[in-house]
PDB file of C-alpha atoms in Angstrom:
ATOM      1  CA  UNK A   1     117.457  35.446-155.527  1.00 48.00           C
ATOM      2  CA  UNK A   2     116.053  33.179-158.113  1.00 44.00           C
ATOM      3  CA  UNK A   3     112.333  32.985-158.049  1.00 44.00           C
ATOM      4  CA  UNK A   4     110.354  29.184-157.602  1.00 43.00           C
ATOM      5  CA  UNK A   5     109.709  27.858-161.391  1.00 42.00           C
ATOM      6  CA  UNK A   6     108.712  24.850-162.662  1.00 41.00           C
ATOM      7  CA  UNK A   7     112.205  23.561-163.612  1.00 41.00           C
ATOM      8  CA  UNK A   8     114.503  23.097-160.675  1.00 50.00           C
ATOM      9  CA  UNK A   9     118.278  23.474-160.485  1.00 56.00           C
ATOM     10  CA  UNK A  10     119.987  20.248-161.844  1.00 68.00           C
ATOM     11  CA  UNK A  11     123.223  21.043-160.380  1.00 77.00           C
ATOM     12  CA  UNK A  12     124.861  20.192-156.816  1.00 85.00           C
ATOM     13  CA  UNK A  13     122.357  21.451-154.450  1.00 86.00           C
ATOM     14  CA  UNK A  14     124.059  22.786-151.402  1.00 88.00           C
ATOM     15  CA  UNK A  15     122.586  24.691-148.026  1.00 88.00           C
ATOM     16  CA  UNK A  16     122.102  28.000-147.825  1.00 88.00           C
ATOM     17  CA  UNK A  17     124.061  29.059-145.354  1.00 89.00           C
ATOM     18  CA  UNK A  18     126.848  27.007-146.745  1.00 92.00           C
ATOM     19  CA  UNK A  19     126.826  28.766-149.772  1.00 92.00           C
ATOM     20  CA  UNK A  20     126.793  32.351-147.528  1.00 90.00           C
ATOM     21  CA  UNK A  21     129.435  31.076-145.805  1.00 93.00           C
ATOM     22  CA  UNK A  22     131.649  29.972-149.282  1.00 94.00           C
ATOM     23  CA  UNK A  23     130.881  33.583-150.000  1.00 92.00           C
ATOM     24  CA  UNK A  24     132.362  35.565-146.990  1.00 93.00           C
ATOM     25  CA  UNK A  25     135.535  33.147-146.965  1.00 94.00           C
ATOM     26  CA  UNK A  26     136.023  33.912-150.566  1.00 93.00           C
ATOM     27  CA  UNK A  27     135.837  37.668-150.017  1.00 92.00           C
ATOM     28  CA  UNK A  28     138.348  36.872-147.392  1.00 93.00           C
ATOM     29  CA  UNK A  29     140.894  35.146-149.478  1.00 92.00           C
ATOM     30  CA  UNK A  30     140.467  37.876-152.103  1.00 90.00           C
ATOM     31  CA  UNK A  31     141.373  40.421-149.036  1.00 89.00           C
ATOM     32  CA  UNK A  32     144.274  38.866-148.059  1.00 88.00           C
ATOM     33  CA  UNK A  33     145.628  36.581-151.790  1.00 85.00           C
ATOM     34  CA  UNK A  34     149.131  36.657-151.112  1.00 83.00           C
ATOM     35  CA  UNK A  35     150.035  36.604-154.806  1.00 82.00           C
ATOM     36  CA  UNK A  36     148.729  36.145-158.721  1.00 82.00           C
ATOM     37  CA  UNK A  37     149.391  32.274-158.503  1.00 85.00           C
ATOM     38  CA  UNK A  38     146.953  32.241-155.373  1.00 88.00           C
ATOM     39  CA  UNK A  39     143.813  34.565-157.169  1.00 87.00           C
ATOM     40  CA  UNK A  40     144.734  32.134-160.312  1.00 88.00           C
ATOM     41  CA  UNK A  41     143.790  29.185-158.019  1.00 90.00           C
ATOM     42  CA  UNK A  42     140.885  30.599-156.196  1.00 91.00           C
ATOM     43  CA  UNK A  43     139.077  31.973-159.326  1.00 91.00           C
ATOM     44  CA  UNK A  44     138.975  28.331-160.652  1.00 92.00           C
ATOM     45  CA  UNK A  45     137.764  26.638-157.575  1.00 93.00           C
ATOM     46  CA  UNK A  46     135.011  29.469-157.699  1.00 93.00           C
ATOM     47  CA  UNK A  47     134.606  28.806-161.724  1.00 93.00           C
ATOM     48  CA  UNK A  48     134.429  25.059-161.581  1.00 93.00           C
ATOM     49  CA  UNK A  49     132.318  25.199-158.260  1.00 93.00           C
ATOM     50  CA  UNK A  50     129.791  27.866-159.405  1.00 92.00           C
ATOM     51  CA  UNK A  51     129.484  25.533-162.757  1.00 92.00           C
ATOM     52  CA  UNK A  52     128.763  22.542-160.491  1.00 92.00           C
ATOM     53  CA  UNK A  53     125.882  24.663-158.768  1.00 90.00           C
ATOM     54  CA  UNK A  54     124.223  24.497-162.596  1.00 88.00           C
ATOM     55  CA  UNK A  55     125.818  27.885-163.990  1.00 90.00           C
ATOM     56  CA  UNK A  56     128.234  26.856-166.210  1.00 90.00           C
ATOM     57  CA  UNK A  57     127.562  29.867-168.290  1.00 90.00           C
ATOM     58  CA  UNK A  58     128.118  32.681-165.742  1.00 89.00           C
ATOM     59  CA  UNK A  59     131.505  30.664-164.821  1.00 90.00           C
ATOM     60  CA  UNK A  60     132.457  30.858-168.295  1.00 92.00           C
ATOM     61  CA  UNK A  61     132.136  33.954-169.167  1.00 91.00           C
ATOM     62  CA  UNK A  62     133.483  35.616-165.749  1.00 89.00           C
ATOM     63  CA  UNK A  63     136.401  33.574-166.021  1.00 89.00           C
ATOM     64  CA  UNK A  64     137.448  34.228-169.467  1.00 90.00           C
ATOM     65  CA  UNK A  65     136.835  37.723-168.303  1.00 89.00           C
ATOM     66  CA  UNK A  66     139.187  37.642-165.861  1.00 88.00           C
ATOM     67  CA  UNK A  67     141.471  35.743-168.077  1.00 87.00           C
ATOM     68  CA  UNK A  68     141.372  39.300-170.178  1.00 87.00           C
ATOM     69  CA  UNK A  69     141.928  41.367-167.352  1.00 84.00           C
ATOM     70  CA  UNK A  70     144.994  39.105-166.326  1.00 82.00           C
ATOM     71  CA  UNK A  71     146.055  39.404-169.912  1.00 81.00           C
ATOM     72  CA  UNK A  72     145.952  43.436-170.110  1.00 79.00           C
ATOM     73  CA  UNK A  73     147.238  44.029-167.072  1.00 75.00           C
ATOM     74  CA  UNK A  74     150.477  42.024-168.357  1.00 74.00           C
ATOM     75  CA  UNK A  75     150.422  44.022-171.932  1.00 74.00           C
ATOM     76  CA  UNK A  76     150.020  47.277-170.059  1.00 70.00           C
ATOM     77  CA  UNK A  77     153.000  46.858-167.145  1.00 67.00           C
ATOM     78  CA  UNK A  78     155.485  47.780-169.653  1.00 70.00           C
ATOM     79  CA  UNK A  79     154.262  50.848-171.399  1.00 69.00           C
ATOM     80  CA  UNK A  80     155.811  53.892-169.572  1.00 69.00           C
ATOM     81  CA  UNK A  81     153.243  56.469-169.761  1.00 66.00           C
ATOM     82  CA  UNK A  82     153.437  57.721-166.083  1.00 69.00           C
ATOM     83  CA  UNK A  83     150.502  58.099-163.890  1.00 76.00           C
ATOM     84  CA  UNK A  84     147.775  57.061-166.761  1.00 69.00           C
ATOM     85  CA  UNK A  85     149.756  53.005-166.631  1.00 69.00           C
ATOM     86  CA  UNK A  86     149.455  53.074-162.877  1.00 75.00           C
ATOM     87  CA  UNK A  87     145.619  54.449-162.914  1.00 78.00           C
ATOM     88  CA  UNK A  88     144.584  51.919-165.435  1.00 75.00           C
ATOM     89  CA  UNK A  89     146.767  48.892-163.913  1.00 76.00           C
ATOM     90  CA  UNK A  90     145.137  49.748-160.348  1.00 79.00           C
ATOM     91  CA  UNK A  91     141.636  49.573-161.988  1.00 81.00           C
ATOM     92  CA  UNK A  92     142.306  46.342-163.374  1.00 80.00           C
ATOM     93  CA  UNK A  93     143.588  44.813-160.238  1.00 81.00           C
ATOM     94  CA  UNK A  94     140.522  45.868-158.783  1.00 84.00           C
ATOM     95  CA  UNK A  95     138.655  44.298-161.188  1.00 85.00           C
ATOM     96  CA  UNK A  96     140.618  41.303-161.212  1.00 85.00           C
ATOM     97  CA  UNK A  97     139.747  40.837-156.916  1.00 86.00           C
ATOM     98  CA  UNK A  98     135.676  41.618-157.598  1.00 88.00           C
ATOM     99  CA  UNK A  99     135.479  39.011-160.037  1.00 90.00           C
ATOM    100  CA  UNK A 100     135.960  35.498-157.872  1.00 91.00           C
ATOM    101  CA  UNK A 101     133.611  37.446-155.248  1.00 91.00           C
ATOM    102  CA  UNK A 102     131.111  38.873-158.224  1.00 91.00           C
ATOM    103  CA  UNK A 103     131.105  35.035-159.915  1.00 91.00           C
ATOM    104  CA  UNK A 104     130.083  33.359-156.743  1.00 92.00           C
ATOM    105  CA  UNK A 105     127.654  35.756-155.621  1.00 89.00           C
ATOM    106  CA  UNK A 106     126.383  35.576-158.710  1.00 88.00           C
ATOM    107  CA  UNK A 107     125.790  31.688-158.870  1.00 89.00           C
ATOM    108  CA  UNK A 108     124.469  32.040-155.330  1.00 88.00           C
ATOM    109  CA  UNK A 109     121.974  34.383-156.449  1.00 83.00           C
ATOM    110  CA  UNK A 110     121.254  32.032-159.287  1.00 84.00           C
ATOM    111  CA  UNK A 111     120.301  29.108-157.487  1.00 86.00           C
ATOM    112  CA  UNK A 112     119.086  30.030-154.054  1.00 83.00           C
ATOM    113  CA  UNK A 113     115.284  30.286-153.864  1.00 82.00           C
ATOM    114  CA  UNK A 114     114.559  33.482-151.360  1.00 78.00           C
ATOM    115  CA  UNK A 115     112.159  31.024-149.216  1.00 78.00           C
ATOM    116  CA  UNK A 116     115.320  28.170-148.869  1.00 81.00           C
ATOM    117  CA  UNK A 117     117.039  31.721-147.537  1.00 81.00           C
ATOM    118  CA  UNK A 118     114.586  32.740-145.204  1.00 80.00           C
ATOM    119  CA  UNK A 119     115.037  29.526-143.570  1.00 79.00           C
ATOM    120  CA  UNK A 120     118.284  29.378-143.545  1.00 82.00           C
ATOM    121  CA  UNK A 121     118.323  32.209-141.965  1.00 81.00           C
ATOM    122  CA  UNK A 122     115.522  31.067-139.228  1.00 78.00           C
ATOM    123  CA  UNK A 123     118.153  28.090-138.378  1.00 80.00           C
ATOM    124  CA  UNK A 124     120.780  30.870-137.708  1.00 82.00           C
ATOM    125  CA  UNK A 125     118.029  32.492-135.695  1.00 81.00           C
ATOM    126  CA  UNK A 126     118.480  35.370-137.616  1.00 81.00           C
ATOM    127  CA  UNK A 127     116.547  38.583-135.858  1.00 81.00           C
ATOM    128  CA  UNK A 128     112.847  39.083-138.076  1.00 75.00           C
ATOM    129  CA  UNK A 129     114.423  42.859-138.385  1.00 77.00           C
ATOM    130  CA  UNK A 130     116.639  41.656-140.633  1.00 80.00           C
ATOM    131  CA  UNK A 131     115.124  38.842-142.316  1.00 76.00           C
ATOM    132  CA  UNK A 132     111.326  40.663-143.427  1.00 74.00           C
ATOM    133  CA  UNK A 133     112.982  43.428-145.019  1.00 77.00           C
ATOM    134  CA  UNK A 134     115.077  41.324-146.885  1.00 76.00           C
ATOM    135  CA  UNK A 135     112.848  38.904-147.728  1.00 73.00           C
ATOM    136  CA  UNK A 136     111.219  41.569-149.140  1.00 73.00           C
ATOM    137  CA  UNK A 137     113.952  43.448-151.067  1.00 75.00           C
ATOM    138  CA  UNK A 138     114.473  40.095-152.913  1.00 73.00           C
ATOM    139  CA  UNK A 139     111.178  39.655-154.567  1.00 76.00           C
ATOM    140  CA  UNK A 140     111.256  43.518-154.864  1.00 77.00           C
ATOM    141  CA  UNK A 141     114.296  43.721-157.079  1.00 75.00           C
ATOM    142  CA  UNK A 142     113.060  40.881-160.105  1.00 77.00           C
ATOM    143  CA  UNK A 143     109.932  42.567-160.177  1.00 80.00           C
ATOM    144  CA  UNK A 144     111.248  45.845-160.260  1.00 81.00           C
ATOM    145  CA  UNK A 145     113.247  44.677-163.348  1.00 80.00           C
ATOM    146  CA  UNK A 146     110.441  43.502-165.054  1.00 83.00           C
ATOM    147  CA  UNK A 147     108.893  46.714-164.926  1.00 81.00           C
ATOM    148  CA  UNK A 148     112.147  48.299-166.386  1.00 81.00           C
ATOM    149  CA  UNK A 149     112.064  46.096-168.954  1.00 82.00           C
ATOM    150  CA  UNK A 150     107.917  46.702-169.741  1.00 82.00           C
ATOM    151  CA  UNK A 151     108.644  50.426-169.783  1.00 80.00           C
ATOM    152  CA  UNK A 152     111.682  50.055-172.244  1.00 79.00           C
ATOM    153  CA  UNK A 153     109.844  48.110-174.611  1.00 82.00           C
ATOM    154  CA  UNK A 154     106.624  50.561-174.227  1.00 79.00           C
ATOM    155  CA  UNK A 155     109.208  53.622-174.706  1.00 78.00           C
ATOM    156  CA  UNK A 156     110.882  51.814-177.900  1.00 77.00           C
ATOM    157  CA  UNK A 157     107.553  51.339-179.742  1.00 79.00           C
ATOM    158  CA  UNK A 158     106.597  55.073-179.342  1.00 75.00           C
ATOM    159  CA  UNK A 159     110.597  55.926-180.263  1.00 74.00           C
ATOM    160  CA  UNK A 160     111.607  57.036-177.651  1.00 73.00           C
ATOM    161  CA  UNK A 161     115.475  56.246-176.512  1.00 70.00           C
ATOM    162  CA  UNK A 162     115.900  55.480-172.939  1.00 67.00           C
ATOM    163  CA  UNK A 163     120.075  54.950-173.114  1.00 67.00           C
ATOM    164  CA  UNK A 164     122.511  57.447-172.096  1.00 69.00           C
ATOM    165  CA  UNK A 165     122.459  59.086-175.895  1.00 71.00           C
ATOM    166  CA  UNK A 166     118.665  59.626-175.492  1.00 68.00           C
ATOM    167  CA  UNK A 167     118.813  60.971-172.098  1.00 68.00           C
ATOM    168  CA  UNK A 168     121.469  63.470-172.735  1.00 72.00           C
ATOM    169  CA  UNK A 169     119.767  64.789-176.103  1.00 74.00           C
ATOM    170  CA  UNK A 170     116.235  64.755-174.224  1.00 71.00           C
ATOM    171  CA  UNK A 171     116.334  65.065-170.369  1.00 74.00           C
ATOM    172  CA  UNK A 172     112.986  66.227-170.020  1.00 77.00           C
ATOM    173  CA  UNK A 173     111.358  63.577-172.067  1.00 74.00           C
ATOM    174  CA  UNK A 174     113.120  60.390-170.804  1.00 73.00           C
ATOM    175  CA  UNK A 175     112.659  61.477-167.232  1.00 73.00           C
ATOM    176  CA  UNK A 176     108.794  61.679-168.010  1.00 75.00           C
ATOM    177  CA  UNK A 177     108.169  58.971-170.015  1.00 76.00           C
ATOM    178  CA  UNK A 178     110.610  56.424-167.891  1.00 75.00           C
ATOM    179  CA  UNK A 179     111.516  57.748-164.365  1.00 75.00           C
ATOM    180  CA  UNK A 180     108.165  58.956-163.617  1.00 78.00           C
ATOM    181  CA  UNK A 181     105.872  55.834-163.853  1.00 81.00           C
ATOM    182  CA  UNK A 182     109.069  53.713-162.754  1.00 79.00           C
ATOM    183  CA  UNK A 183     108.929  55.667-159.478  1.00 82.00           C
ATOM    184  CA  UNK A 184     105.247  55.055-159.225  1.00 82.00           C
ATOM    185  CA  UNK A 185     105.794  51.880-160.148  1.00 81.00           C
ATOM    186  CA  UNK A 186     108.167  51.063-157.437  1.00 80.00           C
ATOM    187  CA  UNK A 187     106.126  52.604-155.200  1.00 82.00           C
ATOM    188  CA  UNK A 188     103.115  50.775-155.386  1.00 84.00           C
ATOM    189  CA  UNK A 189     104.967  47.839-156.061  1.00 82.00           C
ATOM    190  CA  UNK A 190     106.707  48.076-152.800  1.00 78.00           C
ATOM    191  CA  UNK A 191     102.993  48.418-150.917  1.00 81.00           C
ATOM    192  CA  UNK A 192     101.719  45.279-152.753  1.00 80.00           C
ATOM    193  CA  UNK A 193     104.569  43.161-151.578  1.00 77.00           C
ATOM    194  CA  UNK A 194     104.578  43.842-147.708  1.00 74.00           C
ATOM    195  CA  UNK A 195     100.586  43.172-147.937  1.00 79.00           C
ATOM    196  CA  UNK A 196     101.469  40.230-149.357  1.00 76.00           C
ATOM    197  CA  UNK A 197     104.381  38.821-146.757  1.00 71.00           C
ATOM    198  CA  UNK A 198     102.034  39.912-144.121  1.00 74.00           C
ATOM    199  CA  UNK A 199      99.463  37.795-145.728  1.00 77.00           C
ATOM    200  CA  UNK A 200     101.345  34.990-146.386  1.00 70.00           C
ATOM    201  CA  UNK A 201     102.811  35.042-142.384  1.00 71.00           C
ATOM    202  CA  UNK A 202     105.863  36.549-142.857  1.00 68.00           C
ATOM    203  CA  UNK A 203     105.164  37.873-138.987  1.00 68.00           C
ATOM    204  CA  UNK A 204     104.030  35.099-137.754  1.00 70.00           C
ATOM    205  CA  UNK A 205     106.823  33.946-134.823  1.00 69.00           C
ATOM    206  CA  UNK A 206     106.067  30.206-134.853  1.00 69.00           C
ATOM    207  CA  UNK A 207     108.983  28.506-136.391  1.00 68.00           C
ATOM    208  CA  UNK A 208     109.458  29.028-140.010  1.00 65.00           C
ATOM    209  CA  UNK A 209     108.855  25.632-142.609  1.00 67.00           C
ATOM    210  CA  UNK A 210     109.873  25.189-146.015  1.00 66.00           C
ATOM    211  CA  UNK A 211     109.492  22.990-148.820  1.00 70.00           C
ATOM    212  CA  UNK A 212     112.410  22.054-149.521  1.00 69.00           C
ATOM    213  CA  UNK A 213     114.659  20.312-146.971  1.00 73.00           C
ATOM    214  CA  UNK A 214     117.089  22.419-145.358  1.00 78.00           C
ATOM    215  CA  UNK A 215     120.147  20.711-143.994  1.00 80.00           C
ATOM    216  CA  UNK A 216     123.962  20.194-143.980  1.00 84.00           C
ATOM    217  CA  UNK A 217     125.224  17.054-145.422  1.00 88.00           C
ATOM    218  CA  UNK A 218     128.719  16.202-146.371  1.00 92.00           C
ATOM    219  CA  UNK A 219     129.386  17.692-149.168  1.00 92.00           C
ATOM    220  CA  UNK A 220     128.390  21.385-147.457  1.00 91.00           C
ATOM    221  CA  UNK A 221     130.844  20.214-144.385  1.00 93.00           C
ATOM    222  CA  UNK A 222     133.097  19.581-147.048  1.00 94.00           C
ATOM    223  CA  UNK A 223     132.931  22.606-148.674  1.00 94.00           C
ATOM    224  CA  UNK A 224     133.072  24.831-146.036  1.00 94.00           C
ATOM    225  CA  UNK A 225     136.254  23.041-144.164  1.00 95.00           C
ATOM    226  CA  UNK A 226     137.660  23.769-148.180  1.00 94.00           C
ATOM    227  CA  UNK A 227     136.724  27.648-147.592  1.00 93.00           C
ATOM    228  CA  UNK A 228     138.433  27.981-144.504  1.00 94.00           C
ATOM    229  CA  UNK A 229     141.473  26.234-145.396  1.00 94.00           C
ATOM    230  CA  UNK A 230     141.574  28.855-148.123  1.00 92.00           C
ATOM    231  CA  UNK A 231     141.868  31.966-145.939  1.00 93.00           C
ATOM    232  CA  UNK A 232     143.971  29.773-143.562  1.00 93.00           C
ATOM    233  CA  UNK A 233     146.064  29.295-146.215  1.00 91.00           C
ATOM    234  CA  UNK A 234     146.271  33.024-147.714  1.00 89.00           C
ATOM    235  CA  UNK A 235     147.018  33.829-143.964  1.00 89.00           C
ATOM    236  CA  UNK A 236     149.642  31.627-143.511  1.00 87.00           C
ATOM    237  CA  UNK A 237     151.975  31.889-146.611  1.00 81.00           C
ATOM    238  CA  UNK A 238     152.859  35.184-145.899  1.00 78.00           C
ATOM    239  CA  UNK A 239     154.225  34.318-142.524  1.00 76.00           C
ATOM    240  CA  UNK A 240     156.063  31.366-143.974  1.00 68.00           C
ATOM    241  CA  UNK A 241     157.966  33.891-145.912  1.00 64.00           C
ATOM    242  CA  UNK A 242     156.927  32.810-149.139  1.00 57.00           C
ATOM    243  CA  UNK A 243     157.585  35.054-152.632  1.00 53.00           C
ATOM    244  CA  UNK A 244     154.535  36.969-154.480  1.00 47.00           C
ATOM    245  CA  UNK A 245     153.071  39.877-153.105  1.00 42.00           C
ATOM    246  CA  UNK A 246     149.252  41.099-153.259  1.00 40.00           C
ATOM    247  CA  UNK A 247     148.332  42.463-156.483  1.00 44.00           C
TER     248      UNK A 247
END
């Protein structure tokens, strides 16, 4: 999740758990797309609606990815070369189903602070089980990245390569200088955040507050009648009897 900064999200600002919800009714419709013309349609409500949230970026550039994908697989259905066209025509139909799932998560991720989550998750009454550790696992992942990326840079000064290349011509070497203090890293880094939730409440079992105003107005009611009329609708053209198969 995206961590509190000074410049907030100008894009359409929806609740959390409408956005979870969007998210498990588009994994849905990607389970049961009844044909190309139906993924075609979902992948640019998910484009244009992850662009609306404020990432116009990541829409672009997953769409035109699966725009490629669609394009290959097409090129590569003719070419008879046995078992190698069906392996790499399966693998791009894979592909081609992760995407709408991969570009929503991704603007969900984007633009959902990890304390508008938490109480989301208080209003579904979510058990504290599950909602400490991941409340911890999402400040633990950025900051675990940042540490990647302080190591890389630190490696790259001394010369030292930390890709594949350098790890296959020096094993010994990468795992020491990167794997090593990243582990160490993690692990105190890990200590210093549950000190801190606990510090900051996290157990406390008085009703959770937030900042920012957590609530479901019409465009989220709108939105999520629009997600289940899509699985509705994958379910039900199938029955009707209608052409185009899945894949």
């Amino acid at each position: 999740m995206s961590r509190p900064s000074k410049t907030r999200n100008r894009g359409l600002r929806l609740d959390p758990r409408t956005k979870l919800f969007l998210l498990l009714a588009c994994a849905l419709a990607v389970l049961l797309s009844p044909s190309h013309w139906y993924e075609l349609g979902l992948m640019a409500a998910v484009a244009t609606l992850t662009a609306a949230l404020g990432r116009p970026g990541i829409a672009t550039l997953l769409a035109a990815g699966y725009a490629t994908l669609i394009g290959v697989s097409v090129l590569a259905q003719p070419l008879d070369l046995g078992i190698f066209t069906t392996t790499v025509v399966s693998f791009l139909v894979m592909l081609r189903k992760v995407l709408p799932c991969a570009l929503l998560g991704a603007g969900v991720v984007a633009t959902t602070h990890v304390n508008e989550l938490m109480a989301a998750f208080s209003r579904m009454r979510v058990p504290r089980a599950v909602t400490i550790p991941l409340a911890v696992m999402m400040r633990y992942l950025p900051a675990i990245r940042e540490d990647w990326q302080h190591l890389r840079d630190a490696m790259r000064m001394r010369g030292i390569s930390l890709g594949p290349s350098g790890f296959l011509r020096h094993p010994a070497l990468t795992a020491e200088c990167l794997y090593v203090p990243l582990m160490m890293s993690a692990s105190i880094l890990a200590d210093e955040l549950s000190m801190a939730a606990v510090a900051r409440g996290i157990e406390n079992p008085a009703h959770r507050t937030c900042y920012t105003h957590i609530e479901l107005r019409a465009i989220d009611v709108v939105l999520m009648t629009a997600g289940a009329l899509a699985v509705l609708v994958a379910l039900a053209l199938p029955m009707a009897g209608l052409p185009g198969g899945v894949g």
